[in-house]
Amino acid sequence: MQPKAAPEVTIRQATPADSTTCGQICYEAFHNISAEHGFPADFPGSEVAIRVLSTIFSSSQFYCVVAESEGRIVGSNCLDERSMIAGIGPITIDPAAQNLGVGRRLMQAVMDRANQLRPAGMRLVQAAFHNRSLALYTTLGFDVREPLSCVQGRTNERTIPGCAVRPAQSTDLPACNALSRRMHGFDRGMELEHGIEQNTALVVERAGRITGYASALAFFGHATAETNLDLQALIGAVESFGGAGILVPSRNTALLRWCLFNGLKIVQPLTLMSIGFYNDPPGAWLPSILF
Ligand SMILES: CC(C)(COP(=O)(O)OP(=O)(O)OC[C@H]1O[C@@H](n2cnc3c(N)ncnc32)[C@H](O)[C@@H]1OP(=O)(O)O)[C@@H](O)C(=O)NCCC(=O)NCCS
């Protein structure tokens, strides 16, 4: 069989009007690769993927690009510009146009943008079973930082003695941002603010002070805490996790073991990758699907 020729591809900035086509591609690309490996799809249906991309494409805090070939869209990618670390994704290519160099062009486009803005680093999360994305990101310069386990379910243990969980308020922002800076070296205040507006953000208090927070216990949310106990209190406080699940760093064996003994199920393995600034946080944390 003749190998397919690399298509002529142009890259341009995405507009909200591209959301339907890109959302459809996003759903199919993730659905196909997951099904090939026997994993559930990241998005339950194309309408959810369209909604997510519509929100991101309409946001001034994300830089989004589409690839076009022969007058039609064949893929898209996004750069989260909300903190001093740039988050990349979701990137998806039309299954009929994969492995022809389009993904590399879309990655290069957002990495060029990030380099212009000079963030301290770039990060992304990839499906660990996906050879192609691992190869692509590794050759683009990303280092493997953390194996992750996406877990879903509801914990048997719902409260942790000594830890009080409550909805986060804007007045909690300074304490949460200071905690994030102590743990990660930067804060994610804009994401937390968004979580507070959406009523998904929580804080945990122990001995009268904030010892952890979550922007959302969800695939697109992150959490940072001083200790595993604080994070367990946050995880146990919700009825279910938004989207495919929460991302537990697998090397935090004590936390992962607690999740499993509490009835949570592992959905799929993922990998956090980065370029530039990275430190191993001294506390407990959950990344979002972006980083
Ligand atoms: C992952 C994805 C975005 C990559 O885009 P793409 O257009 O298919 O990829 P490209 O052709 O640009 O690059 C793939 C690279 O990986 C290489 N590659 C593929 N499989 C490989 C393997 N098993 N081992 C080593 N290298 C491999 C290719 O040779 C190519 O490298 P090159 O650019 O040096 O030739 C796309 O396949 C996709 O949408 N997948 C489904 C959704 C998804 O997983 N998105 C990523 C979420 S993190």
mmCIF file of C-alpha atoms and ligand atoms in Angstrom:
data_model
loop_
_atom_site.group_PDB
_atom_site.id
_atom_site.type_symbol
_atom_site.label_atom_id
_atom_site.label_comp_id
_atom_site.label_asym_id
_atom_site.label_seq_id
_atom_site.Cartn_x
_atom_site.Cartn_y
_atom_site.Cartn_z
ATOM 1 C CA MET A 1 0.000 0.000 0.000
ATOM 2 C CA GLN A 2 1.254 3.502 -0.887
ATOM 3 C CA PRO A 3 1.782 5.704 2.208
ATOM 4 C CA LYS A 4 -0.613 8.687 2.254
ATOM 5 C CA ALA A 5 1.028 11.952 1.094
ATOM 6 C CA ALA A 6 1.349 14.764 3.661
ATOM 7 C CA PRO A 7 -1.540 17.182 2.972
ATOM 8 C CA GLU A 8 -1.154 20.941 2.345
ATOM 9 C CA VAL A 9 -2.163 22.412 5.678
ATOM 10 C CA THR A 10 -2.799 25.981 6.786
ATOM 11 C CA ILE A 11 -3.122 27.010 10.423
ATOM 12 C CA ARG A 12 -5.339 29.893 11.531
ATOM 13 C CA GLN A 13 -6.820 31.138 14.795
ATOM 14 C CA ALA A 14 -10.081 29.431 15.762
ATOM 15 C CA THR A 15 -13.379 31.316 16.056
ATOM 16 C CA PRO A 16 -16.518 30.314 18.000
ATOM 17 C CA ALA A 17 -18.107 29.412 14.611
ATOM 18 C CA ASP A 18 -15.569 26.543 14.302
ATOM 19 C CA SER A 19 -16.798 24.854 17.513
ATOM 20 C CA THR A 20 -19.308 22.494 15.895
ATOM 21 C CA THR A 21 -16.888 21.044 13.320
ATOM 22 C CA CYS A 22 -13.982 20.922 15.779
ATOM 23 C CA GLY A 23 -16.168 19.462 18.544
ATOM 24 C CA GLN A 24 -17.300 16.680 16.216
ATOM 25 C CA ILE A 25 -13.670 15.921 15.278
ATOM 26 C CA CYS A 26 -12.647 16.109 18.955
ATOM 27 C CA TYR A 27 -15.312 13.596 19.961
ATOM 28 C CA GLU A 28 -14.505 11.180 17.114
ATOM 29 C CA ALA A 29 -10.721 11.382 17.582
ATOM 30 C CA PHE A 30 -10.909 10.608 21.316
ATOM 31 C CA HIS A 31 -13.677 8.046 20.878
ATOM 32 C CA ASN A 32 -11.748 6.137 18.179
ATOM 33 C CA ILE A 33 -8.392 6.001 19.962
ATOM 34 C CA SER A 34 -10.011 4.994 23.262
ATOM 35 C CA ALA A 35 -12.204 2.326 21.621
ATOM 36 C CA GLU A 36 -9.149 0.905 19.794
ATOM 37 C CA HIS A 37 -7.550 0.304 23.195
ATOM 38 C CA GLY A 38 -10.715 -0.774 25.026
ATOM 39 C CA PHE A 39 -11.085 2.401 27.124
ATOM 40 C CA PRO A 40 -14.236 4.535 27.555
ATOM 41 C CA ALA A 41 -14.349 7.806 25.574
ATOM 42 C CA ASP A 42 -13.244 11.036 27.334
ATOM 43 C CA PHE A 43 -16.454 12.730 26.156
ATOM 44 C CA PRO A 44 -19.821 10.906 26.419
ATOM 45 C CA GLY A 45 -21.041 12.409 23.114
ATOM 46 C CA SER A 46 -20.180 14.983 20.457
ATOM 47 C CA GLU A 47 -22.507 17.579 22.008
ATOM 48 C CA VAL A 48 -20.316 17.699 25.157
ATOM 49 C CA ALA A 49 -17.129 18.094 23.085
ATOM 50 C CA ILE A 50 -18.823 20.873 21.072
ATOM 51 C CA ARG A 51 -19.891 22.642 24.281
ATOM 52 C CA VAL A 52 -16.385 22.431 25.770
ATOM 53 C CA LEU A 53 -14.706 23.750 22.605
ATOM 54 C CA SER A 54 -17.344 26.449 22.193
ATOM 55 C CA THR A 55 -16.529 27.731 25.711
ATOM 56 C CA ILE A 56 -12.763 27.596 25.099
ATOM 57 C CA PHE A 57 -12.912 29.116 21.590
ATOM 58 C CA SER A 58 -15.021 32.015 22.967
ATOM 59 C CA SER A 59 -12.632 32.727 25.864
ATOM 60 C CA SER A 60 -10.054 35.518 25.685
ATOM 61 C CA GLN A 61 -7.914 33.480 28.117
ATOM 62 C CA PHE A 62 -7.286 30.708 25.569
ATOM 63 C CA TYR A 63 -5.429 30.895 22.248
ATOM 64 C CA CYS A 64 -6.992 28.356 19.861
ATOM 65 C CA VAL A 65 -6.000 27.276 16.380
ATOM 66 C CA VAL A 66 -7.493 25.109 13.627
ATOM 67 C CA ALA A 67 -5.775 23.295 10.763
ATOM 68 C CA GLU A 68 -7.389 23.420 7.324
ATOM 69 C CA SER A 69 -6.671 21.231 4.341
ATOM 70 C CA GLU A 70 -8.398 21.491 0.955
ATOM 71 C CA GLY A 71 -10.860 24.012 2.385
ATOM 72 C CA ARG A 72 -12.010 21.965 5.360
ATOM 73 C CA ILE A 73 -11.059 21.830 9.021
ATOM 74 C CA VAL A 74 -9.004 18.744 9.938
ATOM 75 C CA GLY A 75 -8.077 19.487 13.560
ATOM 76 C CA SER A 76 -7.713 21.985 16.386
ATOM 77 C CA ASN A 77 -5.589 22.777 19.435
ATOM 78 C CA CYS A 78 -5.777 25.191 22.389
ATOM 79 C CA LEU A 79 -3.430 27.044 24.729
ATOM 80 C CA ASP A 80 -4.628 27.918 28.227
ATOM 81 C CA GLU A 81 -3.068 31.295 29.056
ATOM 82 C CA ARG A 82 -4.586 31.739 32.523
ATOM 83 C CA SER A 83 -1.394 31.295 34.571
ATOM 84 C CA MET A 84 2.376 31.549 34.302
ATOM 85 C CA ILE A 85 2.307 27.921 33.080
ATOM 86 C CA ALA A 86 0.722 27.483 29.640
ATOM 87 C CA GLY A 87 -1.549 24.439 29.389
ATOM 88 C CA ILE A 88 -1.918 22.713 26.009
ATOM 89 C CA GLY A 89 -4.977 20.856 24.701
ATOM 90 C CA PRO A 90 -7.329 19.416 23.828
ATOM 91 C CA ILE A 91 -5.597 18.669 20.518
ATOM 92 C CA THR A 92 -7.491 16.451 18.091
ATOM 93 C CA ILE A 93 -7.099 15.580 14.418
ATOM 94 C CA ASP A 94 -9.776 14.151 12.135
ATOM 95 C CA PRO A 95 -9.183 10.365 12.281
ATOM 96 C CA ALA A 96 -8.923 10.354 8.437
ATOM 97 C CA ALA A 97 -6.050 12.872 8.595
ATOM 98 C CA GLN A 98 -4.028 11.494 11.514
ATOM 99 C CA ASN A 99 -0.341 10.552 11.402
ATOM 100 C CA LEU A 100 0.288 12.925 8.477
ATOM 101 C CA GLY A 101 1.977 15.771 10.357
ATOM 102 C CA VAL A 102 -1.108 17.885 11.167
ATOM 103 C CA GLY A 103 -0.782 17.327 14.929
ATOM 104 C CA ARG A 104 2.850 18.445 14.887
ATOM 105 C CA ARG A 105 1.880 21.683 13.051
ATOM 106 C CA LEU A 106 -0.903 22.418 15.558
ATOM 107 C CA MET A 107 1.424 21.726 18.501
ATOM 108 C CA GLN A 108 4.124 23.971 17.025
ATOM 109 C CA ALA A 109 1.566 26.768 16.506
ATOM 110 C CA VAL A 110 0.550 26.936 20.191
ATOM 111 C CA MET A 111 4.134 26.388 21.392
ATOM 112 C CA ASP A 112 5.294 29.343 19.236
ATOM 113 C CA ARG A 113 2.549 31.445 20.802
ATOM 114 C CA ALA A 114 3.567 30.329 24.322
ATOM 115 C CA ASN A 115 7.206 31.171 23.579
ATOM 116 C CA GLN A 116 6.178 34.681 22.470
ATOM 117 C CA LEU A 117 4.323 35.182 25.761
ATOM 118 C CA ARG A 118 7.342 33.745 27.634
ATOM 119 C CA PRO A 119 5.507 31.668 30.240
ATOM 120 C CA ALA A 120 7.668 29.841 32.775
ATOM 121 C CA GLY A 121 6.735 26.549 31.154
ATOM 122 C CA MET A 122 4.224 24.505 29.170
ATOM 123 C CA ARG A 123 2.379 21.410 30.337
ATOM 124 C CA LEU A 124 -0.091 18.848 29.045
ATOM 125 C CA VAL A 125 -1.667 15.528 29.971
ATOM 126 C CA GLN A 126 -1.679 12.634 27.491
ATOM 127 C CA ALA A 127 -3.402 9.239 27.448
ATOM 128 C CA ALA A 128 -0.625 6.860 28.524
ATOM 129 C CA PHE A 129 -1.789 4.110 26.135
ATOM 130 C CA HIS A 130 -1.457 6.385 23.099
ATOM 131 C CA ASN A 131 1.945 5.736 21.473
ATOM 132 C CA ARG A 132 1.513 8.445 18.841
ATOM 133 C CA SER A 133 0.849 11.343 21.201
ATOM 134 C CA LEU A 134 3.652 10.203 23.546
ATOM 135 C CA ALA A 135 6.070 10.081 20.586
ATOM 136 C CA LEU A 136 4.896 13.450 19.274
ATOM 137 C CA TYR A 137 5.197 15.304 22.595
ATOM 138 C CA THR A 138 8.522 13.662 23.490
ATOM 139 C CA THR A 139 10.086 14.674 20.167
ATOM 140 C CA LEU A 140 8.712 18.215 20.628
ATOM 141 C CA GLY A 141 10.707 18.458 23.875
ATOM 142 C CA PHE A 142 8.181 17.532 26.580
ATOM 143 C CA ASP A 143 9.490 15.523 29.564
ATOM 144 C CA VAL A 144 7.437 12.862 31.372
ATOM 145 C CA ARG A 145 6.733 14.202 34.871
ATOM 146 C CA GLU A 146 4.030 12.176 36.543
ATOM 147 C CA PRO A 147 2.016 9.020 35.849
ATOM 148 C CA LEU A 148 -1.659 9.672 36.614
ATOM 149 C CA SER A 149 -4.687 7.480 37.277
ATOM 150 C CA CYS A 150 -8.079 8.859 36.280
ATOM 151 C CA VAL A 151 -10.472 7.583 38.963
ATOM 152 C CA GLN A 152 -14.271 7.772 39.141
ATOM 153 C CA GLY A 153 -16.971 6.843 41.659
ATOM 154 C CA ARG A 154 -18.054 7.960 45.122
ATOM 155 C CA THR A 155 -15.936 7.328 48.212
ATOM 156 C CA ASN A 156 -17.372 5.237 51.059
ATOM 157 C CA GLU A 157 -15.688 7.518 53.588
ATOM 158 C CA ARG A 158 -17.328 10.930 53.152
ATOM 159 C CA THR A 159 -15.631 12.983 55.859
ATOM 160 C CA ILE A 160 -12.182 13.128 57.428
ATOM 161 C CA PRO A 161 -11.970 13.865 61.182
ATOM 162 C CA GLY A 162 -10.587 17.350 61.847
ATOM 163 C CA CYS A 163 -11.191 18.573 58.263
ATOM 164 C CA ALA A 164 -14.146 20.823 57.382
ATOM 165 C CA VAL A 165 -15.032 21.264 53.707
ATOM 166 C CA ARG A 166 -17.139 24.172 52.448
ATOM 167 C CA PRO A 167 -17.787 26.038 49.165
ATOM 168 C CA ALA A 168 -14.960 28.430 48.286
ATOM 169 C CA GLN A 169 -15.640 32.185 48.238
ATOM 170 C CA SER A 170 -13.738 35.030 46.608
ATOM 171 C CA THR A 171 -12.387 36.034 50.009
ATOM 172 C CA ASP A 172 -10.562 32.655 50.098
ATOM 173 C CA LEU A 173 -8.579 33.480 46.944
ATOM 174 C CA PRO A 174 -5.506 35.002 48.654
ATOM 175 C CA ALA A 175 -5.075 31.990 50.990
ATOM 176 C CA CYS A 176 -5.631 29.450 48.194
ATOM 177 C CA ASN A 177 -3.282 31.240 45.819
ATOM 178 C CA ALA A 178 -0.606 31.455 48.527
ATOM 179 C CA LEU A 179 -0.980 27.698 49.140
ATOM 180 C CA SER A 180 -0.617 26.990 45.406
ATOM 181 C CA ARG A 181 2.508 29.156 45.210
ATOM 182 C CA ARG A 182 3.999 27.267 48.176
ATOM 183 C CA MET A 183 3.234 23.888 46.593
ATOM 184 C CA HIS A 184 3.752 24.520 42.878
ATOM 185 C CA GLY A 185 5.686 27.805 42.662
ATOM 186 C CA PHE A 186 2.778 29.558 40.897
ATOM 187 C CA ASP A 187 -0.931 30.097 41.404
ATOM 188 C CA ARG A 188 -3.989 29.251 39.318
ATOM 189 C CA GLY A 189 -6.136 32.082 40.678
ATOM 190 C CA MET A 190 -8.093 32.647 37.445
ATOM 191 C CA GLU A 191 -9.157 29.004 37.324
ATOM 192 C CA LEU A 192 -10.133 29.095 40.979
ATOM 193 C CA GLU A 193 -12.115 32.312 40.430
ATOM 194 C CA HIS A 194 -13.959 30.577 37.595
ATOM 195 C CA GLY A 195 -14.674 27.601 39.887
ATOM 196 C CA ILE A 196 -16.060 29.968 42.546
ATOM 197 C CA GLU A 197 -18.353 31.595 39.934
ATOM 198 C CA GLN A 198 -19.511 28.149 38.777
ATOM 199 C CA ASN A 199 -20.082 26.966 42.405
ATOM 200 C CA THR A 200 -17.717 24.011 41.880
ATOM 201 C CA ALA A 201 -14.816 25.274 44.030
ATOM 202 C CA LEU A 202 -14.283 23.946 47.565
ATOM 203 C CA VAL A 203 -11.884 24.690 50.406
ATOM 204 C CA VAL A 204 -10.903 22.488 53.319
ATOM 205 C CA GLU A 205 -10.090 23.953 56.715
ATOM 206 C CA ARG A 206 -8.114 22.248 59.459
ATOM 207 C CA ALA A 207 -7.185 23.790 62.807
ATOM 208 C CA GLY A 208 -8.908 27.012 61.764
ATOM 209 C CA ARG A 209 -7.086 27.703 58.482
ATOM 210 C CA ILE A 210 -7.341 26.781 54.808
ATOM 211 C CA THR A 211 -5.216 23.699 54.108
ATOM 212 C CA GLY A 212 -6.476 22.833 50.635
ATOM 213 C CA TYR A 213 -8.774 23.787 47.775
ATOM 214 C CA ALA A 214 -10.230 22.399 44.569
ATOM 215 C CA SER A 215 -11.345 24.507 41.588
ATOM 216 C CA ALA A 216 -13.647 21.520 40.874
ATOM 217 C CA LEU A 217 -13.457 17.783 41.633
ATOM 218 C CA ALA A 218 -13.552 17.086 37.912
ATOM 219 C CA PHE A 219 -11.591 16.162 34.772
ATOM 220 C CA PHE A 220 -11.164 19.879 34.002
ATOM 221 C CA GLY A 221 -10.551 20.865 37.639
ATOM 222 C CA HIS A 222 -7.413 20.861 39.804
ATOM 223 C CA ALA A 223 -6.827 20.607 43.561
ATOM 224 C CA THR A 224 -3.934 21.489 45.879
ATOM 225 C CA ALA A 225 -3.579 20.648 49.556
ATOM 226 C CA GLU A 226 -0.988 20.539 52.308
ATOM 227 C CA THR A 227 -1.496 16.826 53.055
ATOM 228 C CA ASN A 228 -3.274 13.741 51.746
ATOM 229 C CA LEU A 229 -5.826 14.051 54.564
ATOM 230 C CA ASP A 230 -6.857 17.503 53.323
ATOM 231 C CA LEU A 231 -7.173 16.192 49.773
ATOM 232 C CA GLN A 232 -9.136 13.143 50.948
ATOM 233 C CA ALA A 233 -11.582 15.480 52.707
ATOM 234 C CA LEU A 234 -12.113 17.366 49.422
ATOM 235 C CA ILE A 235 -12.465 14.151 47.371
ATOM 236 C CA GLY A 236 -14.924 12.642 49.859
ATOM 237 C CA ALA A 237 -17.099 15.764 49.994
ATOM 238 C CA VAL A 238 -18.627 15.465 46.509
ATOM 239 C CA GLU A 239 -21.309 13.112 45.197
ATOM 240 C CA SER A 240 -19.478 12.447 41.919
ATOM 241 C CA PHE A 241 -16.581 13.786 39.872
ATOM 242 C CA GLY A 242 -17.291 15.910 36.795
ATOM 243 C CA GLY A 243 -16.442 14.393 33.410
ATOM 244 C CA ALA A 244 -14.358 11.227 33.121
ATOM 245 C CA GLY A 245 -13.009 11.536 36.691
ATOM 246 C CA ILE A 246 -10.254 13.125 38.792
ATOM 247 C CA LEU A 247 -6.546 12.639 38.046
ATOM 248 C CA VAL A 248 -4.607 11.124 40.950
ATOM 249 C CA PRO A 249 -0.783 11.156 40.713
ATOM 250 C CA SER A 250 -0.096 7.394 40.798
ATOM 251 C CA ARG A 251 3.215 7.846 42.656
ATOM 252 C CA ASN A 252 1.196 9.230 45.573
ATOM 253 C CA THR A 253 0.536 5.595 46.451
ATOM 254 C CA ALA A 254 -1.015 6.375 49.825
ATOM 255 C CA LEU A 255 -3.664 8.577 48.198
ATOM 256 C CA LEU A 256 -4.321 6.193 45.302
ATOM 257 C CA ARG A 257 -4.614 3.282 47.755
ATOM 258 C CA TRP A 258 -7.072 5.290 49.879
ATOM 259 C CA CYS A 259 -9.136 5.998 46.728
ATOM 260 C CA LEU A 260 -9.211 2.297 45.808
ATOM 261 C CA PHE A 261 -10.013 1.063 49.333
ATOM 262 C CA ASN A 262 -12.819 3.646 49.276
ATOM 263 C CA GLY A 263 -14.461 2.085 46.237
ATOM 264 C CA LEU A 264 -13.204 4.363 43.441
ATOM 265 C CA LYS A 265 -12.388 2.654 40.138
ATOM 266 C CA ILE A 266 -9.470 3.397 37.828
ATOM 267 C CA VAL A 267 -10.758 4.524 34.423
ATOM 268 C CA GLN A 268 -7.498 4.982 32.514
ATOM 269 C CA PRO A 269 -3.794 5.819 32.917
ATOM 270 C CA LEU A 270 -2.465 9.214 31.795
ATOM 271 C CA THR A 271 0.849 11.055 31.882
ATOM 272 C CA LEU A 272 1.642 14.647 32.870
ATOM 273 C CA MET A 273 4.383 16.112 30.654
ATOM 274 C CA SER A 274 6.163 19.474 30.775
ATOM 275 C CA ILE A 275 8.694 21.804 29.193
ATOM 276 C CA GLY A 276 10.428 24.459 31.334
ATOM 277 C CA PHE A 277 9.709 25.228 34.979
ATOM 278 C CA TYR A 278 8.597 22.218 37.021
ATOM 279 C CA ASN A 279 8.968 21.282 40.681
ATOM 280 C CA ASP A 280 7.766 18.200 42.510
ATOM 281 C CA PRO A 281 5.099 19.705 44.820
ATOM 282 C CA PRO A 282 5.827 18.962 48.489
ATOM 283 C CA GLY A 283 2.104 18.537 49.283
ATOM 284 C CA ALA A 284 -0.835 16.666 47.795
ATOM 285 C CA TRP A 285 -2.393 17.655 44.475
ATOM 286 C CA LEU A 286 -4.574 16.663 41.543
ATOM 287 C CA PRO A 287 -3.838 18.132 38.100
ATOM 288 C CA SER A 288 -6.601 18.961 35.630
ATOM 289 C CA ILE A 289 -6.734 17.317 32.205
ATOM 290 C CA LEU A 290 -4.841 20.395 30.917
ATOM 291 C CA PHE A 291 -2.044 20.228 33.575
HETATM 292 C C1 LIG B 1 -2.409 12.649 18.942
HETATM 293 C C2 LIG B 1 -2.726 13.423 17.678
HETATM 294 C C3 LIG B 1 -3.173 14.833 18.056
HETATM 295 C C4 LIG B 1 -1.434 13.534 16.859
HETATM 296 O O1 LIG B 1 -1.693 14.188 15.656
HETATM 297 P P1 LIG B 1 -1.237 13.506 14.244
HETATM 298 O O2 LIG B 1 -1.510 14.493 13.179
HETATM 299 O O3 LIG B 1 -1.882 12.168 14.134
HETATM 300 O O4 LIG B 1 0.329 13.309 14.506
HETATM 301 P P2 LIG B 1 1.583 13.736 13.605
HETATM 302 O O5 LIG B 1 1.504 12.992 12.315
HETATM 303 O O6 LIG B 1 1.718 15.205 13.502
HETATM 304 O O7 LIG B 1 2.783 13.235 14.513
HETATM 305 C C5 LIG B 1 2.861 11.926 14.972
HETATM 306 C C6 LIG B 1 4.319 11.622 15.189
HETATM 307 O O8 LIG B 1 4.417 10.443 16.002
HETATM 308 C C7 LIG B 1 5.172 9.454 15.308
HETATM 309 N N1 LIG B 1 4.655 8.189 15.740
HETATM 310 C C8 LIG B 1 3.397 7.689 15.573
HETATM 311 N N2 LIG B 1 3.313 6.494 16.174
HETATM 312 C C9 LIG B 1 4.524 6.236 16.723
HETATM 313 C C10 LIG B 1 5.063 5.153 17.465
HETATM 314 N N3 LIG B 1 4.329 4.092 17.768
HETATM 315 N N4 LIG B 1 6.356 5.239 17.867
HETATM 316 C C11 LIG B 1 7.111 6.311 17.557
HETATM 317 N N5 LIG B 1 6.650 7.355 16.857
HETATM 318 C C12 LIG B 1 5.379 7.307 16.445
HETATM 319 C C13 LIG B 1 4.949 9.768 13.856
HETATM 320 O O9 LIG B 1 5.963 9.216 13.071
HETATM 321 C C14 LIG B 1 5.020 11.302 13.879
HETATM 322 O O10 LIG B 1 6.351 11.717 14.055
HETATM 323 P P3 LIG B 1 7.085 12.683 12.957
HETATM 324 O O11 LIG B 1 6.337 13.990 13.015
HETATM 325 O O12 LIG B 1 8.475 12.789 13.479
HETATM 326 O O13 LIG B 1 6.941 11.983 11.650
HETATM 327 C C15 LIG B 1 -3.822 12.726 16.826
HETATM 328 O O14 LIG B 1 -3.371 11.462 16.428
HETATM 329 C C16 LIG B 1 -5.162 12.571 17.517
HETATM 330 O O15 LIG B 1 -6.046 13.401 17.389
HETATM 331 N N6 LIG B 1 -5.345 11.474 18.283
HETATM 332 C C17 LIG B 1 -6.582 11.179 18.993
HETATM 333 C C18 LIG B 1 -6.874 12.193 20.081
HETATM 334 C C19 LIG B 1 -5.717 12.358 21.031
HETATM 335 O O16 LIG B 1 -5.180 11.400 21.550
HETATM 336 N N7 LIG B 1 -5.308 13.615 21.276
HETATM 337 C C20 LIG B 1 -4.206 13.902 22.135
HETATM 338 C C21 LIG B 1 -4.643 14.079 23.521
HETATM 339 S S1 LIG B 1 -3.290 14.233 24.589
#
